[in-house]
Short mmCIF file of C-alpha atoms in Angstrom, two decimals:
data_model
loop_
_atom_site.label_atom_id
_atom_site.label_comp_id
_atom_site.label_asym_id
_atom_site.label_seq_id
_atom_site.Cartn_x
_atom_site.Cartn_y
_atom_site.Cartn_z
CA MET T 153 199.60 55.40 286.47
CA ASP T 154 203.23 54.07 285.57
CA ASP T 155 202.06 51.12 284.04
CA HIS T 156 199.46 52.75 281.98
CA ILE T 157 202.24 55.10 280.94
CA ASN T 158 204.53 52.73 279.46
CA HIS T 159 202.50 50.84 277.88
CA HIS T 160 201.74 53.95 275.58
CA LEU T 161 204.74 54.87 275.07
CA THR T 162 206.85 50.87 274.29
CA ASN T 163 206.59 49.96 270.61
CA LEU T 164 205.78 46.77 269.15
CA THR T 165 209.67 45.22 268.30
CA PHE T 166 210.58 42.41 266.46
CA GLY T 167 214.04 41.08 267.73
CA TYR T 168 216.03 38.43 268.80
CA HIS T 169 216.05 37.50 272.21
CA PRO T 170 218.83 36.57 273.49
CA GLU T 171 216.56 33.72 275.31
CA ASN T 172 213.54 33.31 273.37
CA GLY T 173 214.95 33.37 270.41
CA LEU T 174 213.45 35.81 267.29
CA GLY T 175 209.84 36.81 268.02
CA PHE T 176 208.45 40.20 269.03
CA ALA T 177 208.91 41.47 272.63
CA MET T 178 206.15 40.38 275.77
CA ASN T 179 207.54 43.83 278.08
CA ALA T 180 209.72 46.62 277.70
CA SER T 181 212.28 44.41 279.37
CA GLU T 182 212.64 42.25 276.82
CA ALA T 183 212.38 44.67 274.09
CA ALA T 184 215.59 46.13 275.18
CA GLU T 185 217.44 42.99 275.56
CA MET T 186 216.70 42.92 271.77
CA GLY T 187 219.03 45.11 271.15
CA PHE T 188 219.88 47.67 268.51
CA TRP T 189 219.00 45.68 265.60
CA ALA T 190 215.16 44.68 266.70
CA ILE T 191 212.59 46.67 264.72
CA HIS T 192 209.76 48.75 265.58
CA VAL T 193 207.06 47.05 263.97
CA ASP T 194 204.31 49.71 264.31
CA SER T 195 206.33 52.55 263.72
CA MET T 196 207.38 50.68 260.39
CA ILE T 197 203.51 49.74 259.53
CA TRP T 198 201.94 53.34 260.40
CA SER T 199 205.67 55.06 258.34
CA ILE T 200 205.02 52.63 255.03
CA GLY T 201 201.21 53.06 255.09
CA LEU T 202 201.11 56.88 255.82
CA GLY T 203 204.08 56.78 252.80
CA LEU T 204 201.36 54.72 250.58
CA LEU T 205 198.71 57.03 251.00
CA PHE T 206 200.49 59.88 250.73
CA ILE T 207 201.76 57.89 247.20
CA LEU T 208 197.96 56.98 245.97
CA SER T 209 195.85 60.00 247.22
CA PHE T 210 198.51 62.39 245.90
CA ARG T 211 198.27 60.09 241.92
CA TYR T 212 195.04 60.59 242.32
CA ALA T 213 194.58 63.39 241.80
CA ALA T 214 197.24 63.83 239.15
CA LYS T 215 195.46 60.74 237.34
CA ARG T 216 192.40 63.23 237.49
CA VAL T 217 193.48 66.66 236.59
CA THR T 218 191.32 68.71 234.52
CA ALA T 219 192.36 72.34 232.57
CA GLY T 220 188.79 73.31 232.70
CA VAL T 221 187.19 73.85 236.80
CA PRO T 222 189.21 71.34 238.86
CA GLY T 223 187.21 69.61 241.86
CA GLY T 224 188.53 69.34 245.89
CA TRP T 225 190.71 67.38 246.42
CA GLN T 226 192.74 68.49 242.68
CA ASN T 227 192.43 72.08 244.17
CA PHE T 228 194.24 71.26 247.41
CA VAL T 229 196.57 69.23 245.78
CA GLU T 230 197.41 72.13 243.29
CA TRP T 231 197.69 74.22 246.35
CA ILE T 232 199.41 72.03 248.46
CA MET T 233 201.99 71.65 244.98
CA ASP T 234 201.87 76.01 244.93
CA PHE T 235 202.99 76.46 249.04
CA VAL T 236 205.53 74.34 248.41
CA ASP T 237 207.11 75.53 245.47
CA THR T 238 206.93 78.75 246.55
CA ASN T 239 208.80 77.53 249.70
CA VAL T 240 211.93 76.09 247.74
CA ARG T 241 212.12 79.12 244.96
CA GLY T 242 212.57 81.75 248.33
CA SER T 243 214.72 79.49 250.01
CA PHE T 244 217.12 77.50 247.13
CA LYS T 245 219.04 79.35 245.19
CA HIS T 246 220.19 76.80 242.95
CA LYS T 247 218.72 74.54 239.88
CA ASN T 248 217.89 71.16 241.06
CA ASP T 249 214.58 69.43 240.61
CA LEU T 250 215.23 66.67 243.44
CA ILE T 251 214.75 69.60 246.14
CA ALA T 252 210.87 70.31 245.30
CA PRO T 253 209.51 66.86 244.99
CA LEU T 254 211.46 66.41 248.15
CA ALA T 255 210.10 69.06 250.26
CA LEU T 256 206.52 68.15 248.95
CA THR T 257 207.32 64.26 250.11
CA ILE T 258 208.67 65.54 253.27
CA PHE T 259 206.16 68.10 254.06
CA ILE T 260 203.61 65.82 253.33
CA TRP T 261 204.78 62.89 254.74
CA ILE T 262 205.88 64.40 258.31
CA PHE T 263 202.17 65.89 258.33
CA LEU T 264 200.08 62.67 258.00
CA LEU T 265 203.13 61.58 260.57
CA ASN T 266 202.55 63.88 262.59
CA LEU T 267 198.34 63.58 262.43
CA MET T 268 198.05 60.71 264.16
CA ASP T 269 198.61 62.59 267.47
CA LEU T 270 195.05 63.80 267.32
CA VAL T 271 193.91 60.75 267.21
CA PRO T 272 192.50 59.36 270.65
CA VAL T 273 195.25 57.76 272.23
CA ASP T 274 193.97 54.91 273.85
CA LEU T 275 191.75 53.97 270.87
CA ILE T 276 193.56 51.88 268.36
CA PRO T 277 195.96 50.29 271.58
CA HIS T 278 193.24 48.97 272.82
CA LEU T 279 191.64 47.54 270.15
CA ALA T 280 194.76 46.04 269.33
CA TYR T 281 194.86 44.35 272.81
CA LEU T 282 191.79 42.79 272.29
CA LEU T 283 193.45 41.08 269.05
CA GLY T 284 196.61 39.88 271.04
CA ILE T 285 199.10 42.96 270.23
CA PRO T 286 200.37 43.98 273.15
CA TYR T 287 202.00 46.91 272.62
CA PHE T 288 200.90 49.64 269.19
CA LYS T 289 202.22 52.94 268.74
CA ILE T 290 200.35 55.12 266.58
CA VAL T 291 202.63 57.97 266.16
CA PRO T 292 205.66 57.36 263.82
CA THR T 293 207.07 60.59 265.14
CA THR T 294 207.04 60.05 268.67
CA ASP T 295 209.23 57.74 267.89
CA ILE T 296 213.15 58.40 267.98
CA ASN T 297 214.28 55.92 265.20
CA VAL T 298 211.37 56.99 263.11
CA THR T 299 213.04 60.92 263.11
CA ILE T 300 216.45 59.81 263.73
CA GLY T 301 215.98 57.88 259.51
CA LEU T 302 214.79 60.71 258.49
CA ALA T 303 216.63 63.01 259.75
CA LEU T 304 219.83 60.78 257.99
CA GLY T 305 218.12 60.71 254.85
CA VAL T 306 218.77 64.46 254.42
CA PHE T 307 222.26 64.28 256.08
CA ILE T 308 223.07 61.65 253.09
CA LEU T 309 222.30 64.21 250.02
CA ILE T 310 224.31 67.01 252.33
CA ILE T 311 227.17 65.12 252.20
CA TYR T 312 226.33 63.37 248.41
CA TYR T 313 225.89 67.17 247.34
CA SER T 314 228.36 68.73 249.35
CA LEU T 315 230.84 66.62 247.49
CA LYS T 316 229.81 66.80 243.91
CA ILE T 317 229.31 69.82 243.99
CA LYS T 318 232.84 71.68 245.71
CA GLY T 319 234.49 68.18 244.93
CA PRO T 320 236.00 66.88 247.64
CA VAL T 321 239.26 68.98 247.87
CA GLY T 322 236.58 72.07 248.08
CA PHE T 323 234.33 70.30 250.75
CA VAL T 324 237.78 69.83 252.59
CA LYS T 325 238.85 73.34 252.69
CA GLU T 326 235.01 74.07 253.57
CA LEU T 327 235.36 72.13 256.87
CA THR T 328 239.14 73.63 257.62
CA GLY T 329 239.21 76.85 256.24
CA ALA T 330 236.37 78.86 258.62
CA PRO T 331 236.17 80.92 260.70
CA PHE T 332 240.02 80.83 262.36
CA GLN T 333 242.47 81.94 259.96
CA THR T 334 246.03 82.93 259.68
CA SER T 335 249.16 84.10 257.79
CA ILE T 336 251.43 82.92 260.65
CA THR T 337 251.74 79.02 258.45
CA PRO T 338 253.19 77.07 261.91
CA LEU T 339 249.85 78.36 262.84
CA LYS T 340 247.76 77.06 260.16
CA PRO T 341 248.00 72.80 261.34
CA LEU T 342 246.56 74.36 264.39
CA THR T 343 243.65 76.48 263.19
CA TRP T 344 242.89 73.81 260.13
CA VAL T 345 242.51 71.63 263.35
CA ALA T 346 240.04 73.91 264.75
CA ASN T 347 237.94 74.45 262.34
CA PHE T 348 237.46 71.34 261.19
CA VAL T 349 236.18 70.11 264.93
CA LEU T 350 234.23 73.38 264.86
CA GLU T 351 232.64 72.51 261.47
CA VAL T 352 231.90 68.86 261.96
CA VAL T 353 230.56 69.81 264.60
CA ASP T 354 228.31 72.21 263.68
CA LEU T 355 227.84 69.66 260.45
CA LEU T 356 226.40 66.67 262.56
CA ALA T 357 224.25 69.28 264.15
CA LYS T 358 222.09 70.02 261.46
CA PRO T 359 220.04 66.03 261.27
CA ALA T 360 220.25 66.26 264.81
CA SER T 361 218.50 69.43 265.08
CA LEU T 362 216.16 67.77 262.32
CA ALA T 363 215.64 64.32 264.66
CA LEU T 364 215.59 65.90 268.39
CA ARG T 365 213.31 69.07 267.45
CA LEU T 366 210.58 67.05 265.90
CA PHE T 367 210.67 64.07 268.13
CA GLY T 368 210.92 65.93 271.33
CA ASN T 369 207.48 67.93 270.46
CA LEU T 370 205.70 64.84 269.08
CA TYR T 371 206.87 63.18 272.93
CA ALA T 372 205.70 65.87 274.56
CA ALA T 373 202.72 66.30 273.23
CA GLU T 374 201.91 62.89 272.95
CA MET T 375 202.21 62.81 277.24
CA ILE T 376 200.31 65.08 277.79
CA PHE T 377 197.13 63.31 275.91
CA ILE T 378 198.16 60.33 278.00
CA LEU T 379 198.14 62.75 281.03
CA ILE T 380 194.81 64.29 279.88
CA GLY T 381 193.43 60.89 278.62
CA MET T 382 194.14 58.99 282.84
CA MET T 383 192.36 62.46 284.42
CA TYR T 384 188.69 60.32 282.52
CA SER T 385 189.20 57.23 284.76
CA ALA T 386 189.72 59.46 287.72
CA GLY T 387 186.59 59.98 288.66
CA LEU T 388 183.71 62.18 287.34
CA MET T 389 185.47 65.57 288.01
CA PHE T 390 188.53 65.18 286.79
CA GLY T 391 186.63 63.48 283.73
CA LEU T 392 185.28 66.84 283.49
CA ALA T 393 188.38 68.60 283.10
CA GLY T 394 189.95 66.15 281.17
CA GLY T 395 187.51 66.30 278.55
CA VAL T 396 188.15 70.48 278.49
CA LEU T 397 191.46 69.99 278.61
CA HIS T 398 191.34 67.62 276.01
CA VAL T 399 189.34 69.31 273.27
CA GLY T 400 191.18 72.55 274.15
CA TRP T 401 194.75 70.53 273.52
CA ALA T 402 193.68 69.27 270.69
CA ILE T 403 192.82 72.56 269.44
CA PHE T 404 196.71 74.07 269.92
CA HIS T 405 197.79 70.40 268.85
CA ILE T 406 196.13 71.00 265.37
CA LEU T 407 198.93 73.54 264.90
CA VAL T 408 201.74 71.95 265.84
CA VAL T 409 201.06 69.08 263.40
CA PRO T 410 201.44 71.41 260.65
CA LEU T 411 204.04 73.73 261.52
CA GLN T 412 206.49 70.92 262.51
CA ALA T 413 206.27 69.52 259.20
CA PHE T 414 206.82 72.78 258.09
CA ILE T 415 209.59 73.61 260.13
CA PHE T 416 211.41 70.16 258.93
CA MET T 417 210.37 70.86 255.51
CA VAL T 418 212.00 74.41 255.42
CA LEU T 419 214.97 73.75 257.50
CA THR T 420 216.15 70.44 254.62
CA ILE T 421 215.51 73.28 252.24
CA VAL T 422 217.81 75.72 253.89
CA TYR T 423 220.36 73.27 254.46
CA LEU T 424 220.67 71.59 251.22
CA ASP T 425 221.25 75.83 249.94
CA MET T 426 224.04 75.67 251.87
CA ALA T 427 225.57 71.74 250.19
CA HIS T 428 224.68 73.73 246.98
CA SER T 429 226.84 77.11 248.09
CA GLU T 430 230.32 76.81 247.00
CA ASP T 431 231.15 79.95 249.38
CA HIS T 432 229.49 78.31 252.01
#
């Protein structure tokens, strides 16, 4: 059982091994020994592939847009764009033409990444194994590296707009001016330091919350799918129970997939709105 679970939770890793040199890891130990600079190839393939699917499918709708009676795909794309635009208008109070496209990209891309969790858990990894590929995870958002990468992209924008809108001096004042304040001059440096520590923790908590919330929910969901899938091989009674549980969990997870994408999008909009606010 442990081997089965570990296999499903191990990424196809490419990197430099101290003994074997540059290549793919054949087991989890080799992947760990490759260190920080190793690449999870399966996560990269699915992330880039689903990103291209989003770009090409929406470009297809844009190229065939019509003022007359729209087709089904155009209707769907317009509905998604209206949905995202409504959320941006409701949460972002400033003028920035980047925010709406960014929110749309985040929502659709993460939705597609999460959606892979509804593919039967053994199907594609087993096909990859038959082709000689030892590991092949298909849900990028169960890889903490992917969710941290997404969150760091948002974090960089938060820092960029904080500096651009407020200026370096204004940004430093924001980090040192609250919540503690005093009129006693000798104590002011102490309040600045205390405020700076608290505000930096709050600032770093933004990408951490984005990354860990998305990763935790999808990783836990994948674990449940794996455990339910293992019931199929435990006899007829457990197989039938596993089938019922699998369908029930999949139906529930249909709600989780868009919800996590929506939460990531909304928090991104809110955090960037805070970065644009000079009085924050």
